[in-house]
Amino acid sequence: METPEQRIQIAVQKTGRLTDHSIDLLERCGLKLTRSKDQLICYGENMPIDLLLVRDDDIPGLVGEDVCDLGICGLNVVEEKRLTRESEGRETSFKQVFELDFGHCRLALAAPDSVEYEGPSSLENTRIATSYVGLLNQFLSTNGINAEAVYFSGAVEIAPKLGRAEYICDLVSTGGTLKANGLREVETLLNSEAVVIQTQKPLGAEKQALVDKILQRLDGVLQVRESKYIMLHAPKSALAEIRALLPGSEAPTVLSLDGSDDKVAVHAVCRENVFWETLENLKAAGASSLLVLPVEKMLA
Ligand code: ATP
Ligand code: ZN
C-alpha cells in the first residue's frame, strides 16, 4: 500500500447539503470508497485516493495549507476565504478548477418587510448581520457604503428580531427561510455553486498524474450528465439543416446507407439534452429512424 504522501487527499463536506452530491460524483469517476469507523475518512479501495470528511468552511484552508490536494465546497466559502486571506495580506494558495452544477444558492442581502429599501444607499450607517463578512464588506466598499458587518456564525435571519442588525446578508436558495422570518431579498452579492479547488503546491510527477486523471474523469462525468448520443437517417439534401438542429454537437459522423444513394446515417454526440421538440424538428426537416441514447462515459 502507498504511504499517505503518495495518496491523494480530497476534502469534502462531512454532513450537509454538499455531502451526498460530492461523494456520488467521485463514485461516478470510478472511485470505490469505504468509510473509516469514526466516519472521518473514506478510503479509496481501487485508487490511492482518500476523502477527508470535514466542515465545509475548513475545506479551502485544508487545500490551501497543503493538507489536501483537492477539495469540493461552495464558491461562497471559497470566495470568503480568498477575501479573508487578502485582507490579512496573504495570497490565495488554492486555485479553482471546476464548477460542479450542484449546491446552487446565492448570497443575498435581505431587509425586513417593514423596511423600505431604495438601493445600496439605504444601507448607510446600518448594521448588517452575516457569516460572510469578507463578501459583505467587498459589496459595501464597491458601492461606497459605510455600514457595519455584524458577525453571526448561524441563525443570521433572527438578527433583526433580536435588534442586533437592521439587515441581513445570508445564503438563499428558495427564499423560504427569509419569508418565514418576515424578510425579503433586496440584493444579490454572489451566485454560488459547488466547485473543485486544487492546491497550488507543486506535486510529485506520480501524484500530479493522478490528480490530472481524477480531474479529467470529473470533467467527463460533468460533460456526460446532459449528453446524448443521437442516431438518425437523413436525406443528403437536408444534411445542413439537420446538422444545425443537433443541440450542442460537434462534427457528426455521416455514414453511407447500404442500398441508398440519397440517404445517409448521422451519428452525433449532443452536449445538451435532446428534447421531444428537437426530435420533432429533426423529423420535420426530413430525418427518420431517430434514436437517442444516454452517454455513460466520455473521455475527451
Ligand atoms: P458545516 O459547516 O457543518 O459543514 P453548513 O451548515 O455550513 O455545514 P450547509 O448548510 O450544508 O453547510 O451548506 C453547505 C453549502 O451548501 C453552502 O456553503 C452553500 O455553498 C450550499 N448551499 C446551497 N443552498 C443553500 C442554502 N439554501 N443555504 C445554505 N447553503 C446552501
Ligand atoms: Zn459551514
CSV table of N, CA and C in Angstrom, one decimal, residues 12-119:
chain,number,residue,atom,x,y,z
A,12,VAL,N,-14.0,16.8,1.5
A,12,VAL,CA,-15.4,17.0,1.2
A,12,VAL,C,-16.2,17.3,2.4
A,13,GLN,N,-17.4,17.8,2.3
A,13,GLN,CA,-18.2,18.2,3.5
A,13,GLN,C,-18.6,16.9,4.2
A,14,LYS,N,-18.5,16.9,5.5
A,14,LYS,CA,-18.8,15.7,6.3
A,14,LYS,C,-20.3,15.4,6.3
A,15,THR,N,-21.1,16.3,6.8
A,15,THR,CA,-22.6,16.2,6.7
A,15,THR,C,-23.2,17.5,6.3
A,16,GLY,N,-24.0,17.5,5.3
A,16,GLY,CA,-24.6,18.8,4.9
A,16,GLY,C,-25.1,18.6,3.5
A,17,ARG,N,-25.4,19.8,2.9
A,17,ARG,CA,-26.0,19.8,1.6
A,17,ARG,C,-25.2,19.3,0.5
A,18,LEU,N,-23.8,19.4,0.7
A,18,LEU,CA,-22.9,19.0,-0.4
A,18,LEU,C,-22.5,17.6,-0.4
A,19,THR,N,-22.7,16.9,0.8
A,19,THR,CA,-22.0,15.7,1.1
A,19,THR,C,-22.4,14.6,0.0
A,20,ASP,N,-23.7,14.3,-0.1
A,20,ASP,CA,-24.1,13.2,-1.0
A,20,ASP,C,-23.7,13.4,-2.4
A,21,HIS,N,-23.9,14.7,-2.9
A,21,HIS,CA,-23.5,15.0,-4.3
A,21,HIS,C,-22.0,14.8,-4.5
A,22,SER,N,-21.2,15.3,-3.5
A,22,SER,CA,-19.8,15.2,-3.7
A,22,SER,C,-19.3,13.7,-3.8
A,23,ILE,N,-19.8,12.9,-2.9
A,23,ILE,CA,-19.4,11.5,-2.9
A,23,ILE,C,-19.9,10.8,-4.1
A,24,ASP,N,-21.1,11.1,-4.5
A,24,ASP,CA,-21.7,10.5,-5.7
A,24,ASP,C,-20.9,10.8,-6.9
A,25,LEU,N,-20.5,12.0,-7.0
A,25,LEU,CA,-19.7,12.5,-8.1
A,25,LEU,C,-18.3,11.7,-8.2
A,26,LEU,N,-17.7,11.6,-7.1
A,26,LEU,CA,-16.4,10.8,-7.1
A,26,LEU,C,-16.6,9.4,-7.4
A,27,GLU,N,-17.7,8.8,-6.9
A,27,GLU,CA,-18.0,7.4,-7.2
A,27,GLU,C,-18.3,7.2,-8.7
A,28,ARG,N,-18.9,8.2,-9.3
A,28,ARG,CA,-19.1,8.1,-10.7
A,28,ARG,C,-17.8,8.3,-11.5
A,29,CYS,N,-16.8,8.8,-10.9
A,29,CYS,CA,-15.4,8.8,-11.5
A,29,CYS,C,-14.7,7.4,-11.4
A,30,GLY,N,-15.4,6.5,-10.8
A,30,GLY,CA,-14.9,5.1,-10.7
A,30,GLY,C,-14.2,4.8,-9.3
A,31,LEU,N,-14.4,5.7,-8.4
A,31,LEU,CA,-13.8,5.5,-7.1
A,31,LEU,C,-14.7,4.7,-6.2
A,32,LYS,N,-14.1,3.6,-5.6
A,32,LYS,CA,-14.8,2.7,-4.7
A,32,LYS,C,-14.4,3.1,-3.3
A,33,LEU,N,-15.4,3.4,-2.4
A,33,LEU,CA,-15.0,4.0,-1.1
A,33,LEU,C,-15.5,3.2,0.1
A,34,THR,N,-14.7,3.1,1.1
A,34,THR,CA,-15.2,2.6,2.4
A,34,THR,C,-15.0,3.6,3.5
A,35,ARG,N,-15.9,3.8,4.4
A,35,ARG,CA,-15.8,4.8,5.4
A,35,ARG,C,-15.0,4.2,6.6
A,36,SER,N,-14.2,5.0,7.2
A,36,SER,CA,-13.5,4.6,8.4
A,36,SER,C,-14.5,4.5,9.6
A,37,LYS,N,-14.2,3.8,10.6
A,37,LYS,CA,-15.1,3.6,11.7
A,37,LYS,C,-15.6,4.9,12.3
A,38,ASP,N,-14.6,5.8,12.4
A,38,ASP,CA,-15.0,7.1,13.0
A,38,ASP,C,-15.7,8.1,12.0
A,39,GLN,N,-15.9,7.6,10.8
A,39,GLN,CA,-16.6,8.3,9.8
A,39,GLN,C,-15.9,9.6,9.3
A,40,LEU,N,-14.6,9.7,9.6
A,40,LEU,CA,-13.9,10.9,9.3
A,40,LEU,C,-13.1,10.8,8.0
A,41,ILE,N,-12.9,9.6,7.5
A,41,ILE,CA,-12.2,9.4,6.3
A,41,ILE,C,-12.9,8.3,5.4
A,42,CYS,N,-13.0,8.5,4.1
A,42,CYS,CA,-13.4,7.5,3.2
A,42,CYS,C,-12.2,7.0,2.4
A,43,TYR,N,-11.9,5.7,2.5
A,43,TYR,CA,-10.7,5.2,1.9
A,43,TYR,C,-11.1,4.8,0.5
A,44,GLY,N,-10.3,5.1,-0.5
A,44,GLY,CA,-10.4,4.6,-1.9
A,44,GLY,C,-9.9,3.2,-1.9
A,45,GLU,N,-10.7,2.3,-2.3
A,45,GLU,CA,-10.2,0.9,-2.4
A,45,GLU,C,-9.5,0.6,-3.7
A,46,ASN,N,-9.9,1.2,-4.8
A,46,ASN,CA,-9.3,0.8,-6.0
A,46,ASN,C,-8.4,1.9,-6.6
A,47,MET,N,-8.3,3.0,-5.9
A,47,MET,CA,-7.3,4.0,-6.3
A,47,MET,C,-6.7,4.6,-5.1
A,48,PRO,N,-5.5,5.2,-5.2
A,48,PRO,CA,-4.9,5.8,-4.0
A,48,PRO,C,-5.4,7.2,-3.7
A,49,ILE,N,-6.7,7.2,-3.4
A,49,ILE,CA,-7.4,8.5,-3.2
A,49,ILE,C,-8.2,8.3,-1.9
A,50,ASP,N,-8.1,9.2,-1.0
A,50,ASP,CA,-8.9,9.2,0.2
A,50,ASP,C,-9.7,10.5,0.4
A,51,LEU,N,-10.9,10.4,0.9
A,51,LEU,CA,-11.7,11.6,1.2
A,51,LEU,C,-11.6,12.0,2.7
A,52,LEU,N,-11.3,13.2,3.0
A,52,LEU,CA,-11.3,13.7,4.3
A,52,LEU,C,-12.7,14.4,4.5
A,53,LEU,N,-13.5,13.9,5.5
A,53,LEU,CA,-14.8,14.4,5.7
A,53,LEU,C,-14.7,15.5,6.8
A,54,VAL,N,-15.0,16.7,6.4
A,54,VAL,CA,-14.7,17.9,7.3
A,54,VAL,C,-15.9,18.9,7.2
A,55,ARG,N,-15.9,20.0,8.0
A,55,ARG,CA,-16.8,21.0,7.8
A,55,ARG,C,-16.5,21.8,6.5
A,56,ASP,N,-17.5,22.2,5.8
A,56,ASP,CA,-17.3,22.9,4.5
A,56,ASP,C,-16.4,24.1,4.7
A,57,ASP,N,-16.5,24.8,5.8
A,57,ASP,CA,-15.8,26.1,6.0
A,57,ASP,C,-14.3,25.8,6.1
A,58,ASP,N,-13.9,24.6,6.5
A,58,ASP,CA,-12.5,24.2,6.6
A,58,ASP,C,-11.8,23.8,5.3
A,59,ILE,N,-12.6,23.6,4.3
A,59,ILE,CA,-12.1,23.0,3.1
A,59,ILE,C,-11.1,23.9,2.3
A,60,PRO,N,-11.4,25.2,2.1
A,60,PRO,CA,-10.3,26.0,1.4
A,60,PRO,C,-9.0,26.0,2.2
A,61,GLY,N,-9.1,26.1,3.5
A,61,GLY,CA,-7.9,26.1,4.4
A,61,GLY,C,-7.1,24.9,4.3
A,62,LEU,N,-7.8,23.7,4.3
A,62,LEU,CA,-7.1,22.4,4.2
A,62,LEU,C,-6.4,22.3,2.9
A,63,VAL,N,-7.0,22.8,1.8
A,63,VAL,CA,-6.4,22.7,0.5
A,63,VAL,C,-5.3,23.7,0.4
A,64,GLY,N,-5.6,24.9,0.9
A,64,GLY,CA,-4.6,26.0,0.9
A,64,GLY,C,-3.3,25.7,1.7
A,65,GLU,N,-3.5,24.9,2.8
A,65,GLU,CA,-2.4,24.6,3.7
A,65,GLU,C,-1.7,23.3,3.3
A,66,ASP,N,-2.1,22.8,2.1
A,66,ASP,CA,-1.5,21.6,1.5
A,66,ASP,C,-1.8,20.3,2.3
A,67,VAL,N,-2.8,20.3,3.2
A,67,VAL,CA,-3.2,19.1,3.9
A,67,VAL,C,-3.9,18.2,2.9
A,68,CYS,N,-4.7,18.8,2.0
A,68,CYS,CA,-5.4,18.1,1.0
A,68,CYS,C,-5.0,18.6,-0.4
A,69,ASP,N,-5.1,17.7,-1.4
A,69,ASP,CA,-4.7,18.1,-2.7
A,69,ASP,C,-5.9,18.7,-3.5
A,70,LEU,N,-7.1,18.2,-3.2
A,70,LEU,CA,-8.3,18.8,-3.8
A,70,LEU,C,-9.4,18.9,-2.8
A,71,GLY,N,-10.4,19.8,-3.1
A,71,GLY,CA,-11.5,19.9,-2.2
A,71,GLY,C,-12.7,20.3,-3.0
A,72,ILE,N,-13.9,19.9,-2.4
A,72,ILE,CA,-15.2,20.3,-3.0
A,72,ILE,C,-16.0,21.1,-2.0
A,73,CYS,N,-16.3,22.4,-2.3
A,73,CYS,CA,-17.1,23.2,-1.4
A,73,CYS,C,-17.8,24.3,-2.2
A,74,GLY,N,-18.6,25.1,-1.6
A,74,GLY,CA,-19.3,26.1,-2.3
A,74,GLY,C,-18.4,27.3,-2.6
A,75,LEU,N,-18.7,27.9,-3.8
A,75,LEU,CA,-18.0,29.1,-4.2
A,75,LEU,C,-18.0,30.2,-3.1
A,76,ASN,N,-19.2,30.2,-2.4
A,76,ASN,CA,-19.3,31.2,-1.3
A,76,ASN,C,-18.2,31.1,-0.3
A,77,VAL,N,-17.9,29.8,0.1
A,77,VAL,CA,-16.9,29.6,1.1
A,77,VAL,C,-15.5,29.9,0.5
A,78,VAL,N,-15.3,29.5,-0.8
A,78,VAL,CA,-14.0,29.8,-1.4
A,78,VAL,C,-13.7,31.3,-1.5
A,79,GLU,N,-14.7,32.0,-2.0
A,79,GLU,CA,-14.6,33.5,-2.1
A,79,GLU,C,-14.4,34.2,-0.8
A,80,GLU,N,-15.1,33.7,0.2
A,80,GLU,CA,-15.0,34.3,1.5
A,80,GLU,C,-13.6,34.1,2.1
A,81,LYS,N,-13.1,32.9,1.9
A,81,LYS,CA,-11.7,32.6,2.4
A,81,LYS,C,-10.7,33.4,1.6
A,82,ARG,N,-10.9,33.5,0.3
A,82,ARG,CA,-9.9,34.3,-0.5
A,82,ARG,C,-9.9,35.8,0.0
A,83,LEU,N,-11.1,36.3,0.2
A,83,LEU,CA,-11.1,37.7,0.7
A,83,LEU,C,-10.5,37.9,2.1
A,84,THR,N,-10.8,36.9,3.0
A,84,THR,CA,-10.2,37.0,4.3
A,84,THR,C,-8.7,36.9,4.2
A,85,ARG,N,-8.2,36.0,3.4
A,85,ARG,CA,-6.7,35.9,3.3
A,85,ARG,C,-6.1,37.2,2.7
A,86,GLU,N,-6.8,37.8,1.7
A,86,GLU,CA,-6.4,39.0,1.1
A,86,GLU,C,-6.3,40.1,2.1
A,87,SER,N,-7.4,40.2,3.0
A,87,SER,CA,-7.4,41.3,4.0
A,87,SER,C,-6.3,41.1,5.0
A,88,GLU,N,-5.8,39.9,5.1
A,88,GLU,CA,-4.7,39.6,6.0
A,88,GLU,C,-3.3,39.8,5.3
A,89,GLY,N,-3.4,40.2,4.0
A,89,GLY,CA,-2.2,40.4,3.2
A,89,GLY,C,-1.5,39.1,2.8
A,90,ARG,N,-2.4,38.0,2.8
A,90,ARG,CA,-1.8,36.7,2.3
A,90,ARG,C,-2.4,36.4,1.0
A,91,GLU,N,-1.6,35.6,0.2
A,91,GLU,CA,-2.1,35.2,-1.1
A,91,GLU,C,-3.0,34.0,-1.0
A,92,THR,N,-3.9,33.8,-2.0
A,92,THR,CA,-4.7,32.6,-2.0
A,92,THR,C,-3.8,31.5,-2.4
A,93,SER,N,-3.9,30.4,-1.7
A,93,SER,CA,-2.9,29.3,-2.0
A,93,SER,C,-3.6,28.1,-2.6
A,94,PHE,N,-4.8,28.3,-3.1
A,94,PHE,CA,-5.5,27.2,-3.9
A,94,PHE,C,-6.1,27.8,-5.1
A,95,LYS,N,-6.3,27.0,-6.1
A,95,LYS,CA,-7.0,27.5,-7.3
A,95,LYS,C,-8.3,26.8,-7.6
A,96,GLN,N,-9.2,27.5,-8.2
A,96,GLN,CA,-10.5,26.9,-8.5
A,96,GLN,C,-10.4,26.2,-9.9
A,97,VAL,N,-10.9,25.0,-10.0
A,97,VAL,CA,-10.7,24.3,-11.3
A,97,VAL,C,-12.1,24.0,-12.0
A,98,PHE,N,-13.1,23.7,-11.3
A,98,PHE,CA,-14.4,23.3,-11.9
A,98,PHE,C,-15.6,23.9,-11.2
A,99,GLU,N,-16.6,24.2,-11.9
A,99,GLU,CA,-17.9,24.4,-11.3
A,99,GLU,C,-18.7,23.1,-11.5
A,100,LEU,N,-19.4,22.7,-10.4
A,100,LEU,CA,-20.0,21.3,-10.4
A,100,LEU,C,-21.5,21.2,-10.7
A,101,ASP,N,-22.1,22.4,-10.8
A,101,ASP,CA,-23.5,22.4,-11.1
A,101,ASP,C,-24.4,21.7,-10.0
A,102,PHE,N,-24.0,21.8,-8.8
A,102,PHE,CA,-24.9,21.4,-7.7
A,102,PHE,C,-24.6,22.4,-6.5
A,103,GLY,N,-25.5,22.4,-5.5
A,103,GLY,CA,-25.3,23.3,-4.4
A,103,GLY,C,-25.5,24.7,-4.8
A,104,HIS,N,-26.4,24.9,-5.8
A,104,HIS,CA,-26.7,26.3,-6.2
A,104,HIS,C,-27.4,27.1,-5.1
A,105,CYS,N,-26.9,28.3,-4.9
A,105,CYS,CA,-27.5,29.2,-4.0
A,105,CYS,C,-27.0,30.6,-4.3
A,106,ARG,N,-27.5,31.6,-3.6
A,106,ARG,CA,-26.9,32.9,-3.7
A,106,ARG,C,-26.7,33.6,-2.4
A,107,LEU,N,-25.7,34.4,-2.3
A,107,LEU,CA,-25.5,35.2,-1.1
A,107,LEU,C,-26.3,36.5,-1.3
A,108,ALA,N,-27.3,36.7,-0.5
A,108,ALA,CA,-28.2,37.8,-0.7
A,108,ALA,C,-28.3,38.7,0.5
A,109,LEU,N,-28.6,40.0,0.2
A,109,LEU,CA,-28.9,40.9,1.2
A,109,LEU,C,-30.4,41.0,1.4
A,110,ALA,N,-30.9,40.9,2.7
A,110,ALA,CA,-32.4,40.9,2.9
A,110,ALA,C,-32.8,41.9,3.9
A,111,ALA,N,-33.9,42.5,3.6
A,111,ALA,CA,-34.5,43.6,4.5
A,111,ALA,C,-35.8,43.1,5.1
A,112,PRO,N,-36.0,43.5,6.4
A,112,PRO,CA,-37.3,43.2,7.0
A,112,PRO,C,-38.4,43.8,6.1
A,113,ASP,N,-39.6,43.1,6.1
A,113,ASP,CA,-40.7,43.5,5.2
A,113,ASP,C,-41.1,45.0,5.5
A,114,SER,N,-40.9,45.4,6.8
A,114,SER,CA,-41.4,46.7,7.2
A,114,SER,C,-40.4,47.8,6.8
A,115,VAL,N,-39.2,47.4,6.3
A,115,VAL,CA,-38.2,48.5,6.0
A,115,VAL,C,-38.2,48.8,4.5
A,116,GLU,N,-38.2,50.0,4.1
A,116,GLU,CA,-38.2,50.4,2.7
A,116,GLU,C,-36.7,50.3,2.2
A,117,TYR,N,-36.5,49.8,1.1
A,117,TYR,CA,-35.2,49.7,0.5
A,117,TYR,C,-35.1,50.4,-0.8
A,118,GLU,N,-34.2,51.4,-0.9
A,118,GLU,CA,-34.2,52.1,-2.2
A,118,GLU,C,-32.8,52.0,-2.9
A,119,GLY,N,-32.2,50.9,-2.6
A,119,GLY,CA,-30.8,50.7,-3.2
A,119,GLY,C,-29.8,50.7,-2.1
